[in-house]
CSV table of C-alpha atoms in Angstrom, one decimal:
chain,number,residue,atom,x,y,z
N,1,MET,CA,7.9,47.6,1.8
N,2,PRO,CA,4.8,46.6,-0.3
N,3,ALA,CA,6.9,46.9,-3.4
N,4,ILE,CA,9.4,44.4,-2.1
N,5,VAL,CA,6.7,42.0,-1.2
N,6,SER,CA,5.1,42.4,-4.6
N,7,ALA,CA,8.4,41.8,-6.3
N,8,LEU,CA,9.0,38.7,-4.3
N,9,ILE,CA,5.6,37.3,-5.1
N,10,VAL,CA,6.0,38.0,-8.8
N,11,ALA,CA,9.5,36.3,-8.8
N,12,LEU,CA,8.1,33.3,-6.9
N,13,LEU,CA,5.2,33.0,-9.5
N,14,VAL,CA,7.6,33.3,-12.4
N,15,ARG,CA,9.9,30.7,-11.0
N,16,THR,CA,7.1,28.3,-10.1
N,17,PHE,CA,5.0,28.5,-13.3
N,18,LEU,CA,7.1,30.0,-16.1
N,19,PHE,CA,10.9,29.7,-15.8
N,20,GLN,CA,13.3,27.9,-13.6
N,21,PRO,CA,17.0,28.7,-13.2
N,22,PHE,CA,19.7,26.0,-13.4
N,23,ASP,CA,23.5,26.1,-13.2
N,24,ILE,CA,25.7,24.0,-15.4
N,25,PRO,CA,28.3,22.0,-13.3
N,26,SER,CA,29.9,19.9,-16.1
N,27,GLU,CA,31.6,20.0,-19.4
N,28,SER,CA,29.2,17.6,-21.1
N,29,ASN,CA,27.7,20.2,-23.4
N,30,ILE,CA,30.7,22.2,-24.5
N,31,PRO,CA,30.6,24.4,-26.6
N,32,SER,CA,26.8,25.1,-26.2
N,33,LEU,CA,27.0,25.3,-22.4
N,34,VAL,CA,30.1,25.6,-20.3
N,35,VAL,CA,30.8,25.1,-16.6
N,36,GLY,CA,29.4,28.1,-14.7
N,37,ASP,CA,26.6,28.9,-17.1
N,38,TYR,CA,23.3,29.8,-15.5
N,39,VAL,CA,20.3,29.1,-17.7
N,40,PHE,CA,16.6,29.6,-17.6
N,41,VAL,CA,14.4,26.7,-18.5
N,42,SER,CA,10.9,27.2,-19.8
N,43,LYS,CA,8.5,25.3,-17.7
N,44,THR,CA,5.5,26.2,-19.8
N,45,ALA,CA,6.9,24.3,-22.8
N,46,SER,CA,6.7,21.0,-21.0
N,47,GLY,CA,3.9,21.9,-18.7
N,48,ASP,CA,1.4,22.7,-21.5
N,49,GLY,CA,1.5,19.2,-22.9
N,50,SER,CA,3.9,19.9,-25.8
N,51,PRO,CA,6.5,17.2,-26.1
N,52,PRO,CA,10.3,17.9,-26.3
N,53,GLN,CA,11.4,18.7,-29.8
N,54,ARG,CA,14.3,17.3,-31.7
N,55,GLY,CA,17.2,19.7,-31.2
N,56,ASP,CA,16.1,21.1,-27.8
N,57,MET,CA,18.7,21.5,-25.2
N,58,ALA,CA,16.5,20.4,-22.3
N,59,VAL,CA,16.6,19.8,-18.5
N,60,PHE,CA,15.2,16.5,-17.3
N,61,LYS,CA,15.1,14.4,-14.1
N,62,LEU,CA,17.6,11.5,-14.4
N,63,PRO,CA,15.6,8.4,-15.0
N,64,THR,CA,17.7,6.3,-12.6
N,65,ASP,CA,17.6,9.0,-9.8
N,66,ARG,CA,14.8,11.6,-10.1
N,67,ASP,CA,16.6,13.8,-7.5
N,68,ILE,CA,19.3,14.6,-10.1
N,69,ASP,CA,18.7,17.1,-12.9
N,70,TYR,CA,20.5,16.6,-16.3
N,71,VAL,CA,20.7,18.8,-19.3
N,72,LYS,CA,21.3,17.3,-22.7
N,73,ARG,CA,20.2,17.7,-26.3
N,74,VAL,CA,17.1,15.8,-27.5
N,75,VAL,CA,18.1,14.0,-30.7
N,76,GLY,CA,15.8,10.9,-30.8
N,77,LEU,CA,12.0,10.9,-30.8
N,78,PRO,CA,9.6,8.0,-29.9
N,79,GLY,CA,10.0,5.2,-32.5
N,80,ASP,CA,13.3,6.5,-33.9
N,81,ARG,CA,16.3,4.2,-34.5
N,82,ILE,CA,19.5,6.0,-33.1
N,83,GLN,CA,23.0,4.8,-33.7
N,84,MET,CA,26.5,6.3,-33.5
N,85,ILE,CA,28.8,5.1,-36.3
N,86,SER,CA,32.4,6.4,-36.2
N,87,GLY,CA,31.2,9.3,-34.0
N,88,VAL,CA,28.4,10.3,-36.4
N,89,LEU,CA,24.9,10.4,-35.2
N,90,ASN,CA,22.6,8.3,-37.4
N,91,ILE,CA,18.8,8.7,-37.2
N,92,ASN,CA,16.6,6.1,-38.8
N,93,GLY,CA,19.6,4.8,-40.8
N,94,VAL,CA,20.6,8.2,-42.1
N,95,PRO,CA,23.7,10.0,-41.0
N,96,VAL,CA,23.1,13.6,-39.9
N,97,LYS,CA,24.9,16.4,-41.7
N,98,LEU,CA,28.2,17.4,-40.2
N,99,GLU,CA,30.4,20.4,-41.2
N,100,GLU,CA,33.7,20.9,-39.5
N,101,ILE,CA,34.1,24.5,-38.2
N,102,GLN,CA,36.6,26.5,-36.2
N,103,LEU,CA,35.8,28.3,-32.9
N,104,SER,CA,37.6,31.0,-31.0
N,105,PRO,CA,40.7,29.4,-29.5
N,106,GLU,CA,40.7,31.5,-26.3
N,107,PHE,CA,38.0,29.3,-24.8
N,108,TYR,CA,39.4,26.0,-25.8
N,109,GLN,CA,43.2,26.5,-26.1
N,110,ASP,CA,44.1,23.7,-23.6
N,111,ARG,CA,41.9,21.1,-25.3
N,112,ASN,CA,42.2,19.0,-28.4
N,113,PHE,CA,38.7,19.6,-29.6
N,114,ARG,CA,37.4,19.3,-33.1
N,115,PHE,CA,34.2,21.2,-33.6
N,116,SER,CA,31.4,20.4,-36.1
N,117,ARG,CA,28.0,21.9,-36.9
N,118,GLU,CA,25.5,19.1,-36.7
N,119,THR,CA,22.2,19.5,-38.6
N,120,LEU,CA,19.2,17.4,-37.7
N,121,PRO,CA,16.5,16.2,-40.1
N,122,ASN,CA,14.2,19.0,-39.0
N,123,GLY,CA,16.9,21.6,-39.9
N,124,ARG,CA,17.9,22.5,-36.4
N,125,SER,CA,21.6,22.8,-36.0
N,126,TYR,CA,24.2,23.4,-33.3
N,127,VAL,CA,27.9,22.8,-32.7
N,128,ILE,CA,29.3,19.7,-31.1
N,129,ALA,CA,32.8,18.9,-29.7
N,130,ASP,CA,34.8,15.8,-30.4
N,131,GLN,CA,38.1,15.0,-28.7
N,132,THR,CA,39.0,11.6,-30.0
N,133,ALA,CA,38.2,9.7,-33.2
N,134,ASP,CA,37.5,6.5,-31.4
N,135,GLY,CA,35.7,7.4,-28.2
N,136,SER,CA,34.0,4.8,-25.9
N,137,ALA,CA,30.6,5.6,-27.3
N,138,ASP,CA,31.5,6.6,-31.0
N,139,ASN,CA,30.2,3.2,-32.3
N,140,THR,CA,27.0,1.8,-30.8
N,141,ASP,CA,24.3,-0.8,-31.4
N,142,VAL,CA,21.0,0.6,-32.7
N,143,TYR,CA,18.8,2.1,-30.0
N,144,VAL,CA,15.1,1.9,-30.6
N,145,VAL,CA,13.4,4.8,-28.7
N,146,PRO,CA,10.3,3.4,-26.9
N,147,ALA,CA,6.9,5.2,-27.0
N,148,GLY,CA,6.7,8.2,-24.7
N,149,HIS,CA,10.5,8.4,-24.4
N,150,TYR,CA,13.4,10.4,-26.0
N,151,PHE,CA,17.0,9.9,-26.7
N,152,THR,CA,19.5,12.5,-25.6
N,153,LEU,CA,23.2,13.3,-26.3
N,154,GLY,CA,25.6,15.8,-24.8
N,155,ASP,CA,27.2,18.2,-27.3
N,156,ASN,CA,30.7,17.2,-25.9
N,157,ARG,CA,30.3,13.7,-27.3
N,158,ASP,CA,33.4,12.1,-25.8
N,159,ASN,CA,32.6,13.6,-22.3
N,160,SER,CA,28.9,13.0,-21.7
N,161,GLN,CA,26.9,10.4,-19.9
N,162,ASP,CA,23.7,10.4,-21.9
N,163,SER,CA,21.2,8.1,-23.4
N,164,ARG,CA,24.0,6.0,-25.0
N,165,TYR,CA,24.6,4.7,-21.4
N,166,LEU,CA,21.4,2.7,-20.7
N,167,ASN,CA,22.4,1.8,-17.2
N,168,VAL,CA,22.9,5.5,-16.2
N,169,VAL,CA,20.7,7.6,-18.3
N,170,GLY,CA,19.0,5.6,-21.0
N,171,TYR,CA,15.8,6.6,-22.6
N,172,VAL,CA,14.1,9.7,-21.0
N,173,SER,CA,10.4,9.5,-20.5
N,174,GLU,CA,8.3,12.6,-21.4
N,175,GLU,CA,7.2,13.0,-17.8
N,176,ASN,CA,10.9,13.5,-16.7
N,177,PHE,CA,11.4,16.6,-18.7
N,178,VAL,CA,11.4,20.0,-16.9
N,179,GLY,CA,11.7,22.0,-20.1
N,180,PRO,CA,14.0,23.4,-22.8
N,181,VAL,CA,16.8,25.8,-22.1
N,182,VAL,CA,15.7,29.2,-23.4
N,183,LEU,CA,18.4,31.6,-22.1
N,184,ILE,CA,21.9,31.6,-20.8
N,185,PHE,CA,21.8,34.6,-18.5
N,186,TRP,CA,25.2,34.5,-16.6
N,187,ASN,CA,28.4,32.7,-16.2
N,188,SER,CA,30.1,32.6,-12.8
N,189,ASN,CA,33.5,32.0,-14.5
N,190,GLY,CA,33.3,35.3,-16.5
N,191,PHE,CA,32.8,33.7,-19.9
């Protein structure tokens, strides 16, 4: 019995201070995260005063409703000018590098996805999905990220409510971040 109590105490301490599990309920970050993924978020990365980093896949409290958790990729830092032009992310007037790639068709055979590797100015790269050449947020005005805030995008660019939608998500303040995703540990759909 003492071993079980000790294990529960350790698990509670780890969840409270180090890592927190989250499940992924939407397709807004395909292919990086898919529906049914369970991830661990590092609470120490945001709790030790270090700000979110460009390229982090991070969990944050929705600015318009702090009871809702969102997970998106951080692409814009305080002071950055962010714009989407023909579906291409532009940071401070410079388009990010995109390379078209192919992914295993078994995961996406019902979809009309085009996949690209997007590389940010700091060298971090990841794969994004695009379904239409003229999506509703593929061409935007310039967003100027306020001090203490960040700009986020979903990796599934045509199916993501993210910072491009100022009335829903908008700019995310540093205090709203829970932390970056550090591990996908299970998928309830068997992927």
